[in-house]
Amino acid sequence: MSRKISDSTVRRLSRYLRILESWPDGDRDTVSSGQLAERAGTTAAQVRKDLSLFGSFGKRGTGYGTVDLTRHLREILGLERTWRLALVGAGRIGAALFEYGALRRRGFHIVAVFDQDPAKVGRAWGPLVVRDVGTLAGVLPGLSADMAVLAVPAPVAQELAELVVAGGIRGILNFAPVRLRLPEEVSVHNVNLVAELESLAFDLTHPDRLAGENGQPVRA
Amino acid sequence: MSRKISDSTVRRLSRYLRILESWPDGDRDTVSSGQLAERAGTTAAQVRKDLSLFGSFGKRGTGYGTVDLTRHLREILGLERTWRLALVGAGRIGAALFEYGALRRRGFHIVAVFDQDPAKVGRAWGPLVVRDVGTLAGVLPGLSADMAVLAVPAPVAQELAELVVAGGIRGILNFAPVRLRLPEEVSVHNVNLVAELESLAFDLTHPDRLAGENGQPVRA
DNA sequence: AGGTGTGAACACTTTCACAGCA
DNA sequence: TGCTGTGAAAGTGTTCACACCT
């Protein structure tokens, strides 16, 4: 029972969890795969397959217990704990993330902010003080940070990513439009706004060539 | 010659273009699929397949002319024109996007900003003035906007998306963590930061279950 | 030789369909 | 009856391998 899990499955699990946590009509006792699928924009079979990769959580004829399934999903995704994030880059994107309450609410705590700009270093960000990126590798181990958010210009992204990894980080959310070359034990997820807009431009330019159905991206 | 094109292909085309436009070592006359692949983190065969879906741009024994290929890619992606964006939501994320110079540089022009908050409406954003979302459907047609960026709280995203579509928009970049239900001729791409962090949490929780490579084989 | 373009093989993902249990 | 769990089938995307051109 240790099959490889695809990225799209993980994304859907995250979506199922969000649906359960913000279920519109009151407190349901149980949900069926069909009901979840309808809200998630997928099929009942897909929901069952996804869940069955991690165990048998449902009752035949009834569905899944909502409380039970919610707990299982949180456990599967690794959300039964909090995650400590180091934010690298105190620019606009960094600021937007820092003030995005949903992160903290969902267990992702920003525990340090770093920047290259001497004008920003030393400034207070909420309860934190912006540190110099030069101190990254030295300071990181003491923070017990689990992940880093890289919100820096493309030309310095690779270099800073390496520092972050040297500091012990194994998970990176990268906003710079470059492919980071890192040891394979480091997990990197990319968010590339220009690429998203370019995909949109493609779609609008070739309305006939749209492959998938509407509602689901991909990826980042 | 009008096969459906997968999302991953489009994303790679965008990546090839970025690589060509910021080629590190001087001006190459030609590139081979292998050289592009190496930088894009894919295989030579994949590069050739992707490109061959749109024509035969290469010369056997030589490779692809860089200038030529760059132009073709821009044309394929629909970037030989500028795209007019309506920004809906003048919060932190909206602000970050508004000041993200790369967008304009790549031909995506924000031509209007809307918000729900009366305190924000009327304020100047660069050369623009923040408008009330109530005026969306009325004002949009006159803007000849092509796409909308939805950077609003989840509870109002669906409603505003519908207004935007009513205003004639056919492409939406959605930052709200909800699946928008819209007519299928509308193309929606989602950016969900919490979902990305949750995927990262999954990866770190199950280091054994990482399926595909997300970055690239070891190096650096 | 060097490198493209592409059918065929392969791998992965989603959907189908149904046995089995509450 | 209703709905799960899951092998098998169908569908998609990626890699291989080689004919072909320069």
Coordinates of C-alpha atoms (C1' of nucleotides) in Angstrom, one line a residue:
Chain A
M1 CA 0.0 0.0 0.0
S2 CA 2.6 2.5 -0.9
R3 CA 1.8 3.4 -4.5
K4 CA 3.1 6.6 -5.9
I5 CA 0.6 9.4 -5.7
S6 CA 0.1 11.8 -8.6
D7 CA 0.2 15.5 -8.3
S8 CA -3.4 15.8 -9.6
T9 CA -4.6 13.4 -6.9
V10 CA -3.0 15.5 -4.2
R11 CA -4.6 18.6 -5.6
R12 CA -8.0 17.0 -5.6
L13 CA -7.6 15.7 -2.0
S14 CA -6.9 19.3 -1.0
R15 CA -10.0 20.4 -2.9
Y16 CA -12.2 17.7 -1.2
L17 CA -11.0 18.9 2.1
R18 CA -11.8 22.5 1.4
I19 CA -15.3 21.5 0.3
L20 CA -15.9 19.5 3.5
E21 CA -14.6 22.3 5.7
S22 CA -16.9 24.9 4.1
W23 CA -20.0 22.8 3.4
P24 CA -22.8 25.2 2.6
D25 CA -26.0 23.5 3.9
G26 CA -25.6 22.9 7.6
D27 CA -24.0 19.9 9.1
R28 CA -24.3 16.8 7.0
D29 CA -23.6 13.5 8.7
T30 CA -22.4 11.8 5.6
V31 CA -21.3 12.6 2.1
S32 CA -21.4 10.4 -1.0
S33 CA -18.7 10.3 -3.6
G34 CA -21.2 11.7 -6.0
Q35 CA -22.0 14.7 -3.8
L36 CA -18.3 15.5 -3.3
A37 CA -17.7 15.0 -7.0
E38 CA -20.4 17.4 -8.0
R39 CA -18.9 20.2 -5.9
A40 CA -15.3 19.3 -6.8
G41 CA -16.0 19.3 -10.5
T42 CA -15.0 15.7 -11.1
T43 CA -16.7 12.2 -11.1
A44 CA -17.8 10.0 -8.3
A45 CA -15.5 7.2 -9.5
Q46 CA -12.5 9.6 -9.4
V47 CA -13.4 10.6 -5.8
R48 CA -13.5 7.0 -4.8
K49 CA -10.3 6.1 -6.5
D50 CA -8.5 9.0 -4.9
L51 CA -9.7 8.1 -1.4
S52 CA -9.1 4.4 -1.9
L53 CA -5.4 5.0 -2.5
F54 CA -5.2 5.7 1.2
G55 CA -7.7 3.4 2.8
S56 CA -11.3 2.4 3.0
F57 CA -13.0 5.3 4.7
G58 CA -16.6 4.8 3.4
K59 CA -19.6 2.7 4.4
R60 CA -21.3 1.0 1.5
G61 CA -24.9 2.2 1.0
T62 CA -24.2 5.3 3.1
G63 CA -21.2 7.2 2.0
Y64 CA -18.4 8.8 4.0
G65 CA -18.8 10.2 7.5
T66 CA -18.0 13.9 7.1
V67 CA -16.1 14.3 10.4
D68 CA -14.2 11.1 9.8
L69 CA -13.3 11.9 6.2
T70 CA -12.3 15.5 7.1
R71 CA -9.9 14.1 9.7
H72 CA -8.5 11.5 7.3
L73 CA -7.9 14.1 4.6
R74 CA -6.1 16.4 7.0
E75 CA -4.0 13.6 8.1
I76 CA -3.2 12.4 4.6
L77 CA -2.2 15.9 3.5
G78 CA -0.1 16.4 6.6
L79 CA -2.2 19.2 8.0
E80 CA -2.6 17.8 11.5
R81 CA 0.4 20.0 12.5
T82 CA 1.5 23.5 11.8
W83 CA 4.2 24.3 9.2
R84 CA 6.8 26.9 9.7
L85 CA 7.6 29.0 6.6
A86 CA 10.6 31.2 5.9
L87 CA 9.6 34.0 3.5
V88 CA 12.5 35.0 1.2
G89 CA 11.8 38.3 -0.5
A90 CA 10.0 41.2 1.1
G91 CA 8.6 42.7 -2.0
R92 CA 5.0 43.1 -3.1
I93 CA 4.3 39.4 -3.4
G94 CA 6.0 38.6 -0.1
A95 CA 3.8 41.3 1.5
A96 CA 0.6 40.0 0.0
L97 CA 1.4 36.5 1.3
F98 CA 2.4 37.9 4.7
E99 CA -0.9 39.5 5.1
Y100 CA -3.0 36.7 3.7
G101 CA -4.8 35.5 6.8
A102 CA -5.9 32.3 5.2
L103 CA -2.3 30.9 5.4
R104 CA -2.1 31.2 9.2
R105 CA -5.6 30.0 9.6
R106 CA -4.7 26.8 7.7
G107 CA -1.6 26.1 9.8
F108 CA 1.1 27.8 7.7
H109 CA 3.0 30.2 9.9
I110 CA 5.6 32.6 8.5
V111 CA 8.3 32.6 11.1
A112 CA 11.0 34.8 9.4
V113 CA 11.3 37.3 6.5
F114 CA 14.5 37.8 4.5
D115 CA 15.5 40.4 1.9
Q116 CA 18.5 41.5 0.0
D117 CA 17.7 45.2 0.1
P118 CA 19.5 47.0 2.9
A119 CA 16.7 49.5 3.0
K120 CA 14.3 46.8 4.0
V121 CA 16.5 44.8 6.4
G122 CA 15.8 45.8 10.0
R123 CA 12.3 47.0 9.3
A124 CA 9.5 45.5 11.3
W125 CA 7.0 43.2 9.6
G126 CA 4.3 42.6 12.2
P127 CA 6.1 40.9 15.0
L128 CA 9.0 40.0 12.8
V129 CA 12.1 41.9 11.7
V130 CA 13.3 41.6 8.1
R131 CA 16.7 39.9 8.1
D132 CA 19.4 40.0 5.5
V133 CA 19.5 37.1 3.0
G134 CA 23.2 36.8 3.8
T135 CA 22.2 35.3 7.2
L136 CA 19.9 32.7 5.6
A137 CA 22.0 29.6 5.9
G138 CA 23.1 30.6 9.4
V139 CA 19.8 31.5 10.8
L140 CA 17.5 28.9 9.2
P141 CA 18.5 25.9 11.3
G142 CA 17.6 27.7 14.5
L143 CA 14.2 28.6 13.2
S144 CA 13.1 25.0 12.5
A145 CA 11.4 26.2 9.4
D146 CA 9.9 23.5 7.2
M147 CA 9.4 25.3 4.0
A148 CA 10.5 28.4 2.2
V149 CA 8.5 30.8 0.0
L150 CA 10.8 32.3 -2.7
A151 CA 9.4 35.6 -3.8
V152 CA 12.5 37.1 -5.3
P153 CA 13.6 38.3 -8.8
A154 CA 14.4 35.6 -11.2
P155 CA 18.2 36.3 -11.5
V156 CA 18.8 35.6 -7.8
A157 CA 16.3 32.8 -7.3
Q158 CA 18.7 29.9 -8.0
E159 CA 21.3 31.2 -5.6
L160 CA 18.9 31.8 -2.8
A161 CA 17.2 28.5 -3.3
E162 CA 20.5 26.8 -2.8
L163 CA 21.1 28.8 0.4
V164 CA 17.7 27.8 1.6
V165 CA 18.4 24.2 0.9
A166 CA 21.7 24.5 2.7
G167 CA 19.8 25.7 5.7
G168 CA 17.9 22.4 5.8
I169 CA 14.7 23.3 4.0
R170 CA 13.1 20.5 1.9
G171 CA 10.1 22.3 0.5
I172 CA 10.0 25.4 -1.6
L173 CA 7.1 27.5 -3.1
N174 CA 8.8 29.4 -5.9
F175 CA 7.3 32.5 -7.5
A176 CA 10.3 33.3 -9.7
P177 CA 9.9 32.4 -13.3
V178 CA 12.8 30.0 -13.4
R179 CA 13.2 26.3 -13.1
L180 CA 15.2 25.7 -9.9
R181 CA 17.9 23.0 -10.1
L182 CA 18.0 21.4 -6.8
P183 CA 18.7 17.9 -5.3
E184 CA 15.7 15.7 -6.0
E185 CA 14.8 15.3 -2.3
V186 CA 13.8 18.9 -2.3
S187 CA 10.2 19.4 -3.4
V188 CA 9.5 22.5 -5.4
H189 CA 6.2 23.9 -6.5
N190 CA 6.1 26.8 -8.9
V191 CA 3.6 29.7 -9.2
N192 CA 4.2 31.6 -12.4
L193 CA 1.7 34.4 -13.1
V194 CA 3.0 35.3 -16.5
A195 CA 2.8 31.6 -17.6
E196 CA -0.8 31.5 -16.4
L197 CA -1.7 34.6 -18.4
E198 CA 0.1 33.2 -21.4
S199 CA -1.9 30.0 -21.2
L200 CA -5.0 32.1 -21.0
A201 CA -3.9 34.0 -24.1
F202 CA -3.4 30.7 -25.9
D203 CA -6.9 29.6 -25.0
L204 CA -8.4 32.8 -26.2
T205 CA -6.4 32.7 -29.4
H206 CA -7.4 29.0 -30.2
P207 CA -10.9 28.6 -28.8
D208 CA -11.2 25.4 -30.8
R209 CA -8.2 23.7 -29.3
L210 CA -9.2 23.7 -25.7
A211 CA -8.5 20.2 -24.4
G212 CA -9.8 19.7 -20.9
E213 CA -13.1 20.9 -19.5
N214 CA -13.6 24.2 -17.9
G215 CA -13.0 24.5 -14.1
Q216 CA -9.8 22.8 -13.5
P217 CA -6.2 24.0 -14.0
V218 CA -3.6 22.1 -13.6
R219 CA -1.1 23.5 -12.1
A220 CA 0.9 25.8 -11.4
Chain B
M1 CA -4.1 19.8 -38.3
S2 CA -6.3 20.9 -35.5
R3 CA -5.7 18.5 -32.8
K4 CA -6.6 19.3 -29.2
I5 CA -3.6 20.7 -27.3
S6 CA -3.1 19.7 -23.7
D7 CA -2.5 22.2 -21.0
S8 CA 0.9 20.8 -20.2
T9 CA 2.0 21.3 -23.8
V10 CA 0.9 25.0 -23.7
R11 CA 2.8 25.4 -20.4
R12 CA 5.9 24.0 -22.0
L13 CA 5.6 26.2 -25.0
S14 CA 5.5 29.2 -22.7
R15 CA 8.6 27.9 -21.0
Y16 CA 10.5 27.4 -24.3
L17 CA 9.7 31.0 -25.2
R18 CA 11.0 32.3 -21.9
I19 CA 14.2 30.3 -22.4
L20 CA 14.7 31.7 -25.9
E21 CA 14.0 35.2 -24.8
S22 CA 16.5 35.1 -22.0
W23 CA 19.2 32.9 -23.5
P24 CA 22.3 33.3 -21.3
D25 CA 25.3 32.9 -23.7
G26 CA 25.1 35.5 -26.4
D27 CA 23.1 35.2 -29.5
R28 CA 22.8 31.7 -30.8
D29 CA 21.8 31.3 -34.4
T30 CA 20.1 28.0 -33.9
V31 CA 19.0 25.8 -31.0
S32 CA 18.5 22.1 -31.1
S33 CA 15.6 20.3 -29.3
G34 CA 18.2 18.8 -27.0
Q35 CA 19.5 22.2 -25.9
L36 CA 16.0 23.5 -25.3
A37 CA 15.1 20.4 -23.4
E38 CA 18.1 20.6 -21.2
R39 CA 17.1 24.1 -20.1
A40 CA 13.4 23.4 -19.9
G41 CA 13.8 20.3 -17.8
T42 CA 12.2 17.9 -20.4
T43 CA 13.4 15.6 -23.2
A44 CA 14.4 16.4 -26.7
A45 CA 11.6 14.2 -28.1
Q46 CA 9.1 16.1 -26.0
V47 CA 10.3 19.4 -27.4
R48 CA 10.0 18.2 -30.9
K49 CA 6.5 16.7 -30.3
D50 CA 5.3 19.9 -28.8
L51 CA 6.5 22.0 -31.7
S52 CA 5.4 19.6 -34.4
L53 CA 1.9 20.0 -33.2
F54 CA 2.0 23.4 -34.8
G55 CA 4.2 23.0 -37.9
S56 CA 7.7 22.0 -39.0
F57 CA 9.9 24.9 -37.8
G58 CA 13.2 23.1 -37.7
K59 CA 15.9 22.2 -40.2
R60 CA 17.2 18.6 -40.1
G61 CA 20.8 18.4 -39.1
T62 CA 20.8 22.0 -37.8
G63 CA 18.0 22.6 -35.3
Y64 CA 15.6 25.6 -35.1
G65 CA 16.5 29.1 -36.0
T66 CA 16.2 31.1 -32.7
V67 CA 14.7 34.2 -34.2
D68 CA 12.3 32.2 -36.3
L69 CA 11.3 29.9 -33.4
T70 CA 10.8 32.7 -31.0
R71 CA 8.5 34.4 -33.5
H72 CA 6.5 31.2 -34.0
L73 CA 6.1 30.6 -30.3
R74 CA 4.9 34.1 -29.7
E75 CA 2.4 33.7 -32.5
I76 CA 1.2 30.3 -31.3
L77 CA 0.7 31.5 -27.8
G78 CA -1.1 34.6 -29.1
L79 CA 1.5 37.1 -27.8
E80 CA 1.9 39.1 -31.0
R81 CA -0.7 41.5 -29.6
T82 CA -1.3 43.1 -26.3
W83 CA -4.0 41.8 -23.9
R84 CA -6.2 44.2 -21.9
L85 CA -6.9 43.1 -18.3
A86 CA -9.5 44.1 -15.9
L87 CA -8.3 43.7 -12.3
V88 CA -11.2 42.9 -10.0
G89 CA -10.1 43.2 -6.3
A90 CA -7.9 46.0 -5.1
G91 CA -6.5 44.1 -2.2
R92 CA -2.9 43.0 -1.5
I93 CA -2.8 40.5 -4.3
G94 CA -4.3 42.9 -6.7
A95 CA -1.7 45.5 -5.7
A96 CA 1.1 43.1 -6.1
L97 CA 0.0 42.2 -9.6
F98 CA -0.6 45.9 -10.5
E99 CA 3.0 46.7 -9.6
Y100 CA 4.5 43.6 -11.2
G101 CA 6.3 45.1 -14.1
A102 CA 6.8 41.8 -15.9
L103 CA 3.1 41.8 -16.9
R104 CA 3.2 45.0 -18.8
R105 CA 6.6 44.1 -20.3
R106 CA 5.1 40.9 -21.7
G107 CA 2.1 42.6 -23.2
F108 CA -0.5 42.3 -20.5
H109 CA -1.9 45.7 -19.7
I110 CA -4.2 46.4 -16.7
V111 CA -6.7 48.8 -18.0
A112 CA -9.1 49.0 -15.1
V113 CA -9.3 48.2 -11.4
F114 CA -12.5 47.4 -9.5
D115 CA -13.3 46.9 -5.8
Q116 CA -16.2 46.5 -3.5
D117 CA -14.9 48.6 -0.7
P118 CA -16.3 52.1 -0.8
A119 CA -13.1 53.3 1.0
K120 CA -11.1 52.1 -2.0
V121 CA -13.4 53.2 -4.8
G122 CA -12.3 56.5 -6.2
R123 CA -8.7 56.2 -5.1
A124 CA -6.0 56.6 -7.7
W125 CA -4.0 53.5 -8.7
G126 CA -1.2 54.8 -10.9
P127 CA -3.0 56.4 -13.9
L128 CA -6.2 54.5 -13.1
V129 CA -9.0 55.2 -10.6
V130 CA -10.5 52.3 -8.6
R131 CA -14.1 51.8 -9.7
D132 CA -17.0 50.2 -7.9
V133 CA -17.7 46.6 -8.8
G134 CA -21.3 47.5 -9.2
T135 CA -20.3 49.2 -12.5
L136 CA -18.5 46.1 -13.8
A137 CA -21.0 44.9 -16.4
G138 CA -21.7 48.4 -17.5
V139 CA -18.2 49.6 -17.9
L140 CA -16.5 46.5 -19.2
P141 CA -17.7 46.5 -22.8
G142 CA -16.4 50.0 -23.2
L143 CA -12.9 48.9 -22.1
S144 CA -12.5 46.2 -24.7
A145 CA -10.8 44.2 -22.0
D146 CA -9.9 40.6 -23.0
M147 CA -9.3 39.0 -19.6
A148 CA -10.1 39.6 -16.0
V149 CA -8.0 38.9 -12.9
L150 CA -10.2 37.9 -10.0
A151 CA -8.4 38.7 -6.8
V152 CA -11.3 38.8 -4.4
P153 CA -12.5 36.9 -1.3
A154 CA -13.9 33.4 -2.0
P155 CA -17.5 34.2 -1.0
V156 CA -18.0 36.8 -3.7
A157 CA -15.9 35.2 -6.4
Q158 CA -18.7 33.4 -8.2
E159 CA -20.9 36.4 -8.3
L160 CA -18.2 38.7 -9.7
A161 CA -17.1 36.1 -12.2
E162 CA -20.6 36.1 -13.6
L163 CA -20.6 39.8 -13.9
V164 CA -17.3 39.8 -15.6
V165 CA -18.6 37.2 -18.1
A166 CA -21.7 39.2 -18.6
G167 CA -19.4 42.1 -19.5
G168 CA -18.0 40.0 -22.4
I169 CA -14.9 38.6 -20.8
R170 CA -13.9 35.1 -22.0
G171 CA -10.7 34.5 -19.9
I172 CA -10.3 34.6 -16.2
L173 CA -7.3 34.3 -13.9
N174 CA -8.9 33.3 -10.6
F175 CA -7.1 33.7 -7.2
A176 CA -10.1 32.8 -5.1
P177 CA -10.0 29.3 -3.7
V178 CA -13.3 28.2 -5.3
R179 CA -14.2 26.4 -8.5
L180 CA -16.0 28.9 -10.7
R181 CA -19.1 27.6 -12.5
L182 CA -19.2 29.4 -15.8
P183 CA -20.2 28.6 -19.4
E184 CA -17.7 26.4 -21.0
E185 CA -16.6 28.9 -23.6
V186 CA -15.0 30.9 -20.7
S187 CA -11.5 29.8 -20.0
V188 CA -10.5 29.9 -16.3
H189 CA -7.1 29.4 -14.8
N190 CA -6.8 29.1 -11.0
V191 CA -4.0 30.1 -8.8
N192 CA -4.5 28.8 -5.3
L193 CA -1.7 29.5 -2.8
V194 CA -3.1 27.4 0.0
A195 CA -3.5 24.4 -2.3
E196 CA 0.2 24.8 -3.4
L197 CA 1.3 24.8 0.2
E198 CA -0.9 21.8 1.0
S199 CA 0.7 19.9 -1.8
L200 CA 4.1 20.8 -0.4
A201 CA 2.9 19.6 3.0
F202 CA 1.9 16.3 1.4
D203 CA 5.3 15.9 -0.2
L204 CA 7.1 16.5 3.0
T205 CA 4.8 14.2 4.9
H206 CA 5.2 11.4 2.4
P207 CA 8.8 11.7 0.9
D208 CA 8.4 8.1 -0.5
R209 CA 5.3 8.8 -2.5
L210 CA 6.6 11.6 -4.7
A211 CA 5.5 10.5 -8.2
G212 CA 6.8 12.5 -11.1
E213 CA 9.8 14.7 -10.8
N214 CA 8.8 18.3 -10.3
G215 CA 12.1 19.9 -10.6
Q216 CA 14.8 18.0 -12.2
P217 CA 17.4 15.3 -11.6
V218 CA 20.1 16.1 -9.2
R219 CA 22.6 18.9 -9.9
A220 CA 24.2 21.9 -8.2
Chain C
dA1 C1' 27.4 13.2 -39.2
dG2 C1' 23.8 15.7 -36.9
dG3 C1' 19.1 16.6 -35.8
dT4 C1' 14.2 16.9 -37.1
dG5 C1' 9.5 14.8 -37.6
dT6 C1' 6.6 11.1 -36.4
dG7 C1' 4.3 6.4 -36.0
dA8 C1' 4.5 2.9 -32.5
dA9 C1' 5.3 1.4 -27.8
dC10 C1' 4.9 2.5 -23.3
dA11 C1' 3.3 4.7 -19.0
dC12 C1' 0.1 6.9 -16.5
dT13 C1' -4.7 8.6 -15.5
dT14 C1' -9.5 8.4 -15.7
dT15 C1' -13.7 6.1 -16.5
dC16 C1' -16.5 2.0 -16.6
dA17 C1' -19.0 -1.6 -14.6
dC18 C1' -20.0 -4.6 -11.2
dA19 C1' -19.3 -7.6 -7.0
dG20 C1' -20.0 -7.0 -2.3
dC21 C1' -21.6 -5.1 1.9
dA22 C1' -24.6 -2.1 5.1
Chain D
dT1 C1' -31.7 -0.4 -2.3
dG2 C1' -27.7 2.6 -2.2
dC3 C1' -23.1 3.4 -2.4
dT4 C1' -18.3 1.9 -1.8
dG5 C1' -14.1 -0.3 -3.5
dT6 C1' -11.6 -2.0 -7.3
dG7 C1' -10.1 -4.8 -11.4
dA8 C1' -10.4 -4.1 -16.3
dA9 C1' -11.1 -1.0 -20.3
dA10 C1' -10.5 3.3 -22.4
dG11 C1' -8.2 7.4 -23.0
dT12 C1' -4.1 10.8 -22.7
dG13 C1' 0.4 12.0 -22.5
dT14 C1' 5.4 10.8 -22.9
dT15 C1' 9.3 8.3 -24.7
dC16 C1' 11.5 5.4 -28.2
dA17 C1' 13.4 4.5 -32.4
dC18 C1' 14.2 5.3 -36.9
dA19 C1' 13.3 7.1 -41.6
dC20 C1' 14.6 11.1 -43.8
dC21 C1' 16.6 15.5 -44.9
dT22 C1' 20.7 18.9 -45.0

